[in-house]
Each structure stands twice: as structure tokens, then as C-alpha cells.
């Protein structure tokens, strides 16, 4: 049995995992190299750096976030005289983390660290194909003293997840597709286990009049090609007003004209191909003329694809695609853009490009988890920020202060001091006047009501109790 660690020790231990990630950097980069992520720089910038930053953040801020909150005298209701309370953040117990294939280090790594820092025991089920990467990740935790009693690595098969859920885990954290999320929720329903669903996106880029078209084009190139287009908050829809359509489309076309092919992950290929073929059949235009259905289906190869003339309610404009596909949608005005975003079943994130003041006003009306102004994707790597979506993009959050708190549940401990406990006294005829009068004095909405309450309070005091 491992020694029970204090909150401070647990948080510092998670921070020390960062140094192990650095030591194993070459091995982790090599394990992540694949047809859909051949560039080691993407592993460093997209996974290792933000993972280390997140681990260090836990060491620096975790204790403050999770420490007890004492509720004392100030603000205490009169009838609670003598009572002092403490709100504690306690671990759920057994946490099952279901990993993902597109970011197999960053996403489960932060979730594991936050769950352990909060005092939970963790079962980690990696995605199929990420077994070696996940073993290296777990080894980083092992090297700082996290043994199997606190972190257990499961098999990558569905049966391992099912067995863990059936055994009665207390919290399930899934990063995956909406379809997988529905299956997992159905499986935890009999036990009513808590869950956090970090699911897919179909994110929109809103290009406002007067925006920097070159900035939009460069951002779209980055978002469409980074990690082979397999980023849940990658751009999938470009919303543009009719007067700006041609200029913006030309800028994006120019930016993507010399971009090479990427490899789409095997699990995503069929859905991508089916959606693109259906969109083209419905009248969408392949702007770059680069789509090759056979190459995508049989070899997973495709160049970034711009589909113009897509309707806001078209299936491809409401689908979770993990590939470099961008649907261009014309919107008459800003209100129309907002409506298109909020009507989409996937509402993970959105990016707004344009005048900062106007963009911030629009951001306030977008029903999504994250809004980025004049940028996309990159700001979400900040370890201080929570991450989560709406609708089919899931619920609950991971990462940041809110994500750390989500790995705990609240427990309240209240202590009574002194002998004044009127609620234990037997009822008397004056109780109603006393209590109702006090309520009016304390909470009445007008002076007249409060004066009336004072009279009732005095009447209650004068009432005989024998």
C-alpha cells in the first residue's frame, strides 16, 4: 500500500512529471510519429509543451484551487448563529479516463494529472493504436512515484472500458466523438456514474467586414493542416458576408494553393469521404479542384479542401470531420452568423476575425465553449483555461481551474458552537409571528413591508407561551 500523500505533495508530484516528459522527449516524439503526424515539431508544440505547462500549473496553483474553503461569521444568516462551516473538495474515488488518438499525450496526460492531484485513483484506457505512446506517458508518472494503486493502464479494447464501467467507477472522462459519447453515457446510466464528455466539434470561423483577410487565410491554413487536420477545434466552416466573399475566398485559395497532402487517420476516412461526396452532389464547389475520392478512401491521402456554396444546414456543415475540409457559407450579416453557429449541434469553439470591439460583442452571443478573437486553436493551450463544449460537443470541462475542480466533488462540514439552538425547542404559539415578522424585516421589498414585519415581530414577542 502506497503512502497517502497530502494535497501539496500530490500537486508537486504532478509538476515533477514535466521533467520526466522532457527526459523522455525523444521517445515520446518518436512514438507519436505517424503518417498523419510526420512532423516532430507538431508533437512538441501541440502536445509536449502544453502538457508540461499544464503539469507545472498544477504544482503552482493546484493547492490553492483545491484547498478547503472556510465559511465563517461574515454573511452568516442570523438563525445560524454559532455555526461555522467548511467546504471541502474531495476526490470522486475511481476515475476512468478514455483516451483519444488525435492528441494521445496532451489530452489524457492533463486529465490523469488533474485526477491524481485531486486524490483519485485512475484507470486509463488508451485509444486503439496509441498503446506504445500511452505506456510511455504512464511511465513518466511511474518515474515520480505514482504506482499501480493510483494509476492503472488498461488495454485499448472496448472490453477494457466496459469492464471498468461495469465495476462501478465513480467518474468517467471521455475525449472522443459524439457517437462514442452516446454509447458511454448509455453504459454509465445504470450506475449513475458522473461523467465529463469532451466531444467533437464543427467549428466556425466568422470573418467580419473589414477583417484582415491575410490573417484569416494564414490562420485557416494553420488550422486545416496542423496535426493532419485532426483537431477537434480545427476550422470546418468559414462564415463570410456576401460583399466580402470573393476577396476572402481568393486569399484563402492563394494561401492553400501550394499546401501538400496530409494523411487522414483510418478511423476518419469513410466519414470524410462520404460527407464530401454528398456535398459535391448537392452543389458544393471544390474550389481548388483537389479532391480525389479514391485516394482518400483507399490511401487516406488528401489535400486541404475548400467547398464553396455550402448551405448552413447542409450535412457537411453539421458534421464532426477530422480532416482538412472547410465549408464556405455566406451569411447576410453578423446576426445571421451568430444564428448559424448557435443552431449547429456541435458547439465546441468558434473564432471571430475583425474589429476587436465588435468581435467581443459577437463572442458574447455565441453559445460555444471557447471563442477566440483574431486567432484560432493556439490560445487553448494555455494551462489556465478550461476546455469543454455545448450540445453534441459534450458537457463538463477539463483543464484549468475549472477542470481541476471537476475532478472532485464538494463536501460540507458544519460545526455548531454554543448552546443557542432554537430550532430544537418545542413549537409555541408565538413562533409564526416571530419568524414571519423577522422574514419581513430582513427581506421585505419596501419600507412599509418591513414596518409591518416589525409590528408582527413585536406581537410575537408579546404572545404568551403558556
Coordinates of C-alpha atoms in Angstrom, one line a residue:
X1 CA 0.0 0.0 0.0
X2 CA 1.5 3.3 -1.1
X3 CA 1.8 6.1 1.5
X4 CA -1.0 8.6 1.4
X5 CA 0.2 11.9 0.1
X6 CA -1.0 15.3 1.2
X7 CA -2.6 17.7 -1.3
X8 CA 0.6 19.7 -1.6
X9 CA 2.6 16.5 -2.2
X10 CA 0.3 15.3 -4.9
X11 CA 0.4 18.6 -6.7
X12 CA 4.1 18.8 -6.5
X13 CA 4.4 15.3 -7.7
X14 CA 2.3 16.1 -10.8
X15 CA 4.6 19.1 -11.5
X16 CA 7.6 16.8 -11.4
X17 CA 6.2 14.7 -14.2
X18 CA 7.0 17.5 -16.5
X19 CA 10.7 16.8 -16.1
X20 CA 10.2 13.2 -17.0
X21 CA 8.4 14.2 -20.1
X22 CA 11.4 16.3 -21.0
X23 CA 13.8 13.4 -20.3
X24 CA 11.7 11.1 -22.5
X25 CA 11.1 13.7 -25.1
X26 CA 12.8 11.9 -28.0
X27 CA 11.0 8.6 -27.2
X28 CA 7.6 10.4 -27.0
X29 CA 8.2 12.2 -30.2
X30 CA 9.2 9.0 -32.0
X31 CA 6.2 7.2 -30.7
X32 CA 3.9 9.9 -31.9
X33 CA 5.3 9.9 -35.4
X34 CA 2.9 8.5 -37.9
X35 CA 1.6 9.0 -41.5
X36 CA -0.9 11.6 -40.2
X37 CA 1.7 13.3 -37.9
X38 CA 5.1 13.1 -39.6
X39 CA 6.4 16.4 -38.2
X40 CA 8.1 16.2 -34.8
X41 CA 7.6 19.9 -34.3
X42 CA 3.8 19.3 -34.2
X43 CA 4.3 16.9 -31.3
X44 CA 6.4 19.3 -29.4
X45 CA 4.2 22.4 -29.9
X46 CA 0.8 20.6 -29.9
X47 CA 1.4 18.1 -27.1
X48 CA 4.7 18.2 -25.1
X49 CA 5.0 21.9 -24.4
X50 CA 1.3 22.4 -23.3
X51 CA 1.4 19.1 -21.4
X52 CA 4.5 20.3 -19.4
X53 CA 2.9 23.7 -18.9
X54 CA -0.3 22.1 -17.6
X55 CA 1.7 19.9 -15.2
X56 CA 3.7 22.8 -13.8
X57 CA 0.5 24.8 -13.4
X58 CA -0.9 22.1 -11.2
X59 CA 2.2 22.3 -9.0
X60 CA 1.9 26.1 -8.8
X61 CA -1.9 26.6 -8.4
X62 CA -3.4 23.2 -7.5
X63 CA -3.3 23.6 -3.7
X64 CA -5.0 27.0 -3.9
X65 CA -7.7 25.7 -6.1
X66 CA -8.4 22.5 -4.1
X67 CA -7.9 23.7 -0.5
X68 CA -10.7 23.9 2.0
X69 CA -12.9 27.0 1.9
X70 CA -13.9 28.2 5.4
X71 CA -17.3 29.9 5.8
X72 CA -17.2 32.0 8.9
X73 CA -19.2 34.7 10.6
X74 CA -19.5 37.4 7.9
X75 CA -22.6 36.9 5.8
X76 CA -23.9 34.2 8.1
X77 CA -27.8 34.2 8.5
X78 CA -28.9 35.2 11.9
X79 CA -30.5 31.8 12.6
X80 CA -27.1 30.1 12.0
X81 CA -25.5 31.9 15.0
X82 CA -22.8 29.7 16.3
X83 CA -22.3 27.6 13.1
X84 CA -19.1 27.6 11.1
X85 CA -18.7 25.5 8.0
X86 CA -16.0 24.3 5.7
X87 CA -16.4 23.4 2.1
X88 CA -14.0 20.6 1.1
X89 CA -13.1 19.4 -2.4
X90 CA -12.9 15.6 -2.1
X91 CA -11.9 13.1 -4.8
X92 CA -14.6 11.1 -6.6
X93 CA -12.7 7.9 -6.0
X94 CA -12.2 5.8 -9.1
X95 CA -11.8 7.8 -12.3
X96 CA -11.9 6.2 -15.7
X97 CA -10.1 8.2 -18.4
X98 CA -10.9 7.2 -22.0
X99 CA -8.1 8.5 -24.2
X100 CA -8.1 9.7 -27.8
X101 CA -6.0 9.1 -30.9
X102 CA -5.5 12.6 -32.2
X103 CA -3.7 14.1 -29.2
X104 CA -2.7 11.0 -27.2
X105 CA -0.3 12.8 -24.8
X106 CA -1.8 16.2 -24.0
X107 CA -5.4 15.4 -23.5
X108 CA -5.2 12.2 -21.3
X109 CA -2.0 13.5 -19.7
X110 CA -3.6 16.6 -18.2
X111 CA -6.7 14.6 -17.3
X112 CA -4.7 12.0 -15.5
X113 CA -2.6 14.6 -13.7
X114 CA -5.6 16.6 -12.5
X115 CA -7.4 13.4 -11.3
X116 CA -4.4 12.3 -9.4
X117 CA -3.7 15.7 -7.9
X118 CA -7.3 15.7 -6.6
X119 CA -6.7 12.4 -4.8
X120 CA -8.4 10.0 -7.1
X121 CA -7.3 6.6 -8.3
X122 CA -7.2 6.5 -12.1
X123 CA -7.8 3.8 -14.8
X124 CA -6.5 4.9 -18.1
X125 CA -7.9 3.2 -21.3
X126 CA -5.9 4.4 -24.3
X127 CA -7.3 4.7 -27.8
X128 CA -6.5 1.9 -30.3
X129 CA -3.2 2.5 -31.9
X130 CA -1.8 4.6 -29.1
X131 CA -0.7 1.7 -26.8
X132 CA 3.0 2.4 -27.0
X133 CA 2.6 6.2 -26.6
X134 CA 0.3 5.6 -23.6
X135 CA 2.8 3.3 -22.0
X136 CA 5.5 5.9 -22.2
X137 CA 3.1 8.5 -20.8
X138 CA 2.3 6.3 -17.8
X139 CA 6.0 5.6 -17.3
X140 CA 6.5 9.4 -16.8
X141 CA 4.1 9.2 -13.9
X142 CA 5.7 6.0 -12.6
X143 CA 9.1 7.6 -12.5
X144 CA 7.9 10.2 -10.0
X145 CA 6.4 7.5 -7.7
X146 CA 2.8 7.0 -9.0
X147 CA 2.3 3.3 -8.6
X148 CA -0.4 1.0 -9.9
X149 CA -2.6 1.5 -6.9
X150 CA -3.1 5.1 -8.1
X151 CA -2.8 4.8 -11.9
X152 CA -3.6 1.7 -13.8
X153 CA -3.1 1.3 -17.6
X154 CA -5.9 -0.7 -19.2
X155 CA -6.0 -2.4 -22.6
X156 CA -7.1 -0.3 -25.6
X157 CA -10.0 -2.6 -26.5
X158 CA -13.6 -1.7 -25.9
X159 CA -14.0 -4.6 -23.4
X160 CA -11.5 -3.0 -21.1
X161 CA -13.6 0.2 -20.9
X162 CA -16.8 -1.8 -20.5
X163 CA -15.3 -3.9 -17.7
X164 CA -14.1 -0.8 -15.9
X165 CA -17.5 0.9 -16.1
X166 CA -19.3 -2.3 -15.0
X167 CA -17.0 -2.5 -12.0
X168 CA -18.5 0.8 -10.8
X169 CA -16.2 3.7 -11.4
X170 CA -17.2 7.0 -9.9
X171 CA -16.3 9.3 -12.8
X172 CA -15.8 8.8 -16.5
X173 CA -13.9 11.3 -18.6
X174 CA -14.1 10.7 -22.3
X175 CA -12.4 12.5 -25.2
X176 CA -13.9 11.3 -28.4
X177 CA -16.7 11.5 -30.9
X178 CA -20.3 12.3 -30.2
X179 CA -21.3 8.8 -31.2
X180 CA -18.8 7.3 -28.7
X181 CA -20.1 9.7 -26.1
X182 CA -23.7 8.5 -26.5
X183 CA -22.5 4.9 -26.1
X184 CA -20.5 5.7 -23.0
X185 CA -23.4 7.6 -21.4
X186 CA -25.7 4.7 -22.0
X187 CA -23.3 2.4 -20.3
X188 CA -22.9 4.5 -17.2
X189 CA -26.7 5.1 -16.9
X190 CA -27.3 2.0 -14.7
X191 CA -24.8 3.1 -12.1
X192 CA -25.4 6.9 -12.4
X193 CA -21.7 7.5 -12.5
X194 CA -20.7 11.1 -13.1
X195 CA -19.2 11.9 -16.5
X196 CA -17.3 14.6 -18.4
X197 CA -17.8 14.4 -22.2
X198 CA -15.1 16.2 -24.3
X199 CA -16.5 15.5 -27.7
X200 CA -16.2 16.6 -31.4
X201 CA -16.6 19.9 -33.0
X202 CA -17.6 21.5 -36.3
X203 CA -16.1 24.9 -35.5
X204 CA -16.8 28.1 -37.4
X205 CA -14.6 31.0 -38.3
X206 CA -16.6 34.2 -38.5
X207 CA -14.9 36.7 -40.9
X208 CA -16.4 40.1 -40.1
X209 CA -16.4 43.0 -42.6
X210 CA -13.1 44.8 -42.5
X211 CA -11.2 41.9 -41.1
X212 CA -7.6 41.2 -42.0
X213 CA -8.1 38.8 -44.9
X214 CA -4.5 37.7 -44.9
X215 CA -4.6 36.9 -41.2
X216 CA -7.8 34.8 -41.8
X217 CA -6.1 33.0 -44.7
X218 CA -3.0 32.2 -42.7
X219 CA -5.0 31.1 -39.7
X220 CA -7.1 28.8 -41.8
X221 CA -4.0 27.2 -43.4
X222 CA -2.6 26.5 -40.0
X223 CA -5.9 25.2 -38.6
X224 CA -6.6 22.9 -41.6
X225 CA -3.1 21.4 -41.8
X226 CA -1.9 21.1 -38.2
X227 CA -2.0 17.6 -36.9
X228 CA -3.3 16.4 -40.3
X229 CA -6.4 18.4 -39.8
X230 CA -7.3 16.1 -36.9
X231 CA -8.0 18.8 -34.3
X232 CA -11.4 18.9 -32.6
X233 CA -11.4 22.7 -32.7
X234 CA -10.0 22.9 -36.2
X235 CA -11.9 25.2 -38.6
X236 CA -14.6 23.4 -40.5
X237 CA -16.9 26.4 -41.6
X238 CA -16.0 29.8 -42.8
X239 CA -18.8 32.3 -42.4
X240 CA -18.5 35.3 -44.6
X241 CA -20.8 38.1 -45.8
X242 CA -21.6 38.3 -49.5
X243 CA -19.7 41.5 -50.2
X244 CA -16.5 40.0 -48.7
X245 CA -16.9 36.6 -50.2
X246 CA -14.7 36.9 -53.3
X247 CA -11.8 38.7 -51.6
X248 CA -11.6 36.3 -48.7
X249 CA -12.1 33.2 -50.9
X250 CA -9.2 34.4 -53.2
X251 CA -6.9 35.0 -50.1
X252 CA -7.7 31.5 -48.7
X253 CA -7.2 29.9 -52.1
X254 CA -3.9 31.6 -52.6
X255 CA -2.7 30.6 -49.1
X256 CA -3.6 26.9 -49.6
X257 CA -2.6 26.6 -53.3
X258 CA 0.8 25.2 -52.5
X259 CA -0.1 23.1 -49.4
X260 CA 0.8 19.4 -49.7
X261 CA -1.3 16.4 -48.9
X262 CA -2.0 15.1 -45.4
X263 CA -2.9 11.7 -44.3
X264 CA -6.3 11.3 -42.8
X265 CA -6.5 8.9 -39.8
X266 CA -8.1 5.5 -40.8
X267 CA -11.0 5.9 -38.4
X268 CA -12.0 9.2 -40.0
X269 CA -11.6 8.4 -43.7
X270 CA -15.0 7.0 -44.5
X271 CA -17.0 9.7 -42.8
X272 CA -14.9 12.4 -44.5
X273 CA -15.3 10.8 -47.9
X274 CA -19.0 10.2 -47.6
X275 CA -19.7 13.8 -46.4
X276 CA -17.6 15.4 -49.2
X277 CA -19.1 13.3 -51.9
X278 CA -22.6 14.2 -50.7
X279 CA -21.8 17.9 -50.5
X280 CA -20.4 17.9 -54.1
X281 CA -23.5 16.1 -55.3
X282 CA -25.7 18.7 -53.6
X283 CA -24.0 21.5 -55.5
X284 CA -20.9 22.5 -53.4
X285 CA -17.9 23.6 -55.5
X286 CA -14.4 22.1 -54.9
X287 CA -12.5 25.5 -55.2
X288 CA -9.0 24.0 -55.5
X289 CA -10.1 21.1 -57.6
X290 CA -8.0 18.8 -55.5
X291 CA -10.5 16.2 -54.1
X292 CA -9.7 12.6 -55.1
X293 CA -12.2 10.3 -53.6
X294 CA -10.3 7.1 -54.5
X295 CA -7.1 8.3 -53.0
X296 CA -8.8 9.3 -49.8
X297 CA -10.8 6.1 -49.3
X298 CA -8.0 3.7 -50.2
X299 CA -4.9 5.5 -49.1
X300 CA -6.0 8.2 -46.7
X301 CA -4.4 11.0 -48.7
X302 CA -6.0 14.4 -49.4
X303 CA -5.1 18.0 -49.9
X304 CA -6.9 20.7 -48.0
X305 CA -10.3 21.1 -49.4
X306 CA -12.3 24.3 -49.8
X307 CA -16.0 23.7 -50.5
X308 CA -17.8 26.9 -51.7
X309 CA -21.6 27.3 -51.9
X310 CA -22.4 25.2 -48.9
X311 CA -25.7 25.9 -47.1
X312 CA -25.6 26.4 -43.3
X313 CA -27.9 23.5 -42.8
X314 CA -26.1 21.1 -45.1
X315 CA -25.0 17.8 -43.5
X316 CA -21.3 18.6 -44.0
X317 CA -21.8 21.9 -42.2
X318 CA -23.1 20.0 -39.2
X319 CA -20.6 17.1 -39.1
X320 CA -17.6 16.3 -37.0
X321 CA -14.8 15.8 -39.5
X322 CA -11.2 15.1 -38.6
X323 CA -9.7 16.2 -41.9
X324 CA -8.7 19.4 -43.7
X325 CA -12.1 20.3 -45.0
X326 CA -13.5 23.8 -45.0
X327 CA -17.1 24.7 -46.0
X328 CA -17.6 28.3 -47.1
X329 CA -21.0 29.6 -46.0
X330 CA -22.4 33.0 -46.9
X331 CA -24.2 34.9 -44.1
X332 CA -26.1 38.1 -44.7
X333 CA -25.0 39.8 -41.5
X334 CA -23.5 39.3 -38.1
X335 CA -26.8 38.2 -36.6
X336 CA -27.0 35.5 -39.3
X337 CA -23.5 34.3 -38.4
X338 CA -24.4 34.1 -34.7
X339 CA -27.6 32.2 -35.6
X340 CA -25.7 29.7 -37.8
X341 CA -23.2 29.0 -35.0
X342 CA -25.8 28.6 -32.3
X343 CA -28.1 26.4 -34.5
X344 CA -25.3 23.9 -35.2
X345 CA -25.5 20.8 -33.0
X346 CA -21.7 20.9 -32.5
X347 CA -20.7 23.9 -30.4
X348 CA -17.2 23.3 -29.2
X349 CA -15.5 26.6 -30.2
X350 CA -15.6 29.5 -32.7
X351 CA -13.1 32.1 -34.0
X352 CA -14.1 35.7 -34.8
X353 CA -11.9 37.8 -37.0
X354 CA -12.4 41.6 -37.2
X355 CA -12.5 44.7 -35.2
X356 CA -11.8 43.7 -31.6
X357 CA -14.7 45.6 -30.0
X358 CA -17.3 44.2 -32.5
X359 CA -15.8 40.7 -32.2
X360 CA -16.1 40.8 -28.4
X361 CA -19.8 41.8 -28.7
X362 CA -20.4 38.9 -31.1
X363 CA -18.5 36.5 -28.8
X364 CA -20.9 37.3 -26.0
X365 CA -23.8 35.8 -28.1
X366 CA -22.1 32.6 -29.2
X367 CA -23.3 29.5 -27.4
X368 CA -20.0 27.7 -27.5
X369 CA -17.3 26.6 -25.1
X370 CA -14.4 28.7 -26.4
X371 CA -14.3 31.9 -28.5
X372 CA -11.0 33.0 -29.9
X373 CA -10.7 36.5 -31.4
X374 CA -8.3 37.1 -34.3
X375 CA -6.7 33.7 -33.8
X376 CA -7.6 30.0 -33.6
X377 CA -6.6 26.8 -31.7
X378 CA -3.4 28.1 -30.2
X379 CA -4.8 30.1 -27.2
X380 CA -6.5 26.9 -25.9
X381 CA -3.0 25.6 -25.0
X382 CA -2.9 28.0 -22.0
X383 CA -2.9 25.7 -19.0
X384 CA -5.1 28.2 -17.0
X385 CA -8.1 27.8 -19.3
X386 CA -10.9 25.2 -19.1
X387 CA -12.0 23.4 -22.2
X388 CA -15.4 22.0 -23.0
X389 CA -18.3 22.3 -25.4
X390 CA -22.1 22.5 -25.8
X391 CA -24.7 20.3 -27.5
X392 CA -23.1 17.3 -29.3
X393 CA -19.7 18.7 -28.4
X394 CA -20.3 17.4 -24.9
X395 CA -20.5 18.8 -21.4
X396 CA -18.3 19.4 -18.4
X397 CA -14.8 20.7 -18.7
X398 CA -11.2 19.6 -18.3
X399 CA -8.0 21.6 -17.8
X400 CA -7.5 24.8 -15.9
X401 CA -9.0 25.7 -12.5
X402 CA -12.5 24.5 -13.5
X403 CA -11.1 21.2 -14.9
X404 CA -9.2 20.5 -11.7
X405 CA -12.3 21.2 -9.6
X406 CA -14.3 18.9 -11.9
X407 CA -12.2 16.0 -10.7
X408 CA -13.6 16.5 -7.2
X409 CA -17.0 16.7 -5.5
X410 CA -18.0 19.0 -2.7
X411 CA -18.3 18.0 0.9
X412 CA -19.6 20.4 3.6
X413 CA -18.7 20.1 7.3
X414 CA -20.7 22.3 9.6
X415 CA -19.8 22.7 13.3
X416 CA -22.2 24.2 15.9
X417 CA -20.7 26.1 18.8
X418 CA -22.6 27.2 21.9
X419 CA -26.0 26.2 23.2
X420 CA -28.2 28.6 21.3
X421 CA -30.2 26.2 19.1
X422 CA -33.8 27.5 18.9
X423 CA -34.7 25.0 16.1
X424 CA -34.6 22.3 18.8
X425 CA -37.1 24.0 21.0
X426 CA -40.7 22.8 21.1
X427 CA -43.2 24.8 18.9
X428 CA -45.0 27.7 20.7
X429 CA -48.0 29.9 19.6
X430 CA -45.7 32.9 19.0
X431 CA -43.3 31.1 16.6
X432 CA -45.2 32.1 13.4
X433 CA -45.3 35.8 14.3
X434 CA -41.7 35.8 15.3
X435 CA -40.4 34.1 12.2
X436 CA -42.7 35.7 9.7
X437 CA -42.1 39.1 11.2
X438 CA -38.3 38.6 11.1
X439 CA -38.5 37.4 7.5
X440 CA -40.4 40.6 6.5
X441 CA -37.9 42.9 8.4
X442 CA -34.9 41.2 6.9
X443 CA -36.1 40.7 3.3
X444 CA -39.1 42.9 2.7
X445 CA -39.1 44.8 -0.5
X446 CA -40.4 48.1 0.8
X447 CA -40.3 50.2 4.0
X448 CA -44.0 49.5 4.5
X449 CA -43.5 45.8 4.4
X450 CA -40.6 46.0 6.8
X451 CA -42.5 48.1 9.3
X452 CA -45.4 45.7 9.1
X453 CA -43.0 42.9 9.8
X454 CA -41.6 44.7 12.8
X455 CA -45.1 45.0 14.2
X456 CA -45.7 41.3 13.7
X457 CA -42.3 40.6 15.4
X458 CA -43.3 42.7 18.4
X459 CA -46.7 40.9 18.5
X460 CA -44.9 37.6 18.6
X461 CA -42.7 38.7 21.5
X462 CA -45.8 39.7 23.5
X463 CA -47.7 36.5 22.8
X464 CA -47.9 34.3 25.9
X465 CA -46.4 30.8 25.5
X466 CA -48.2 29.1 28.3

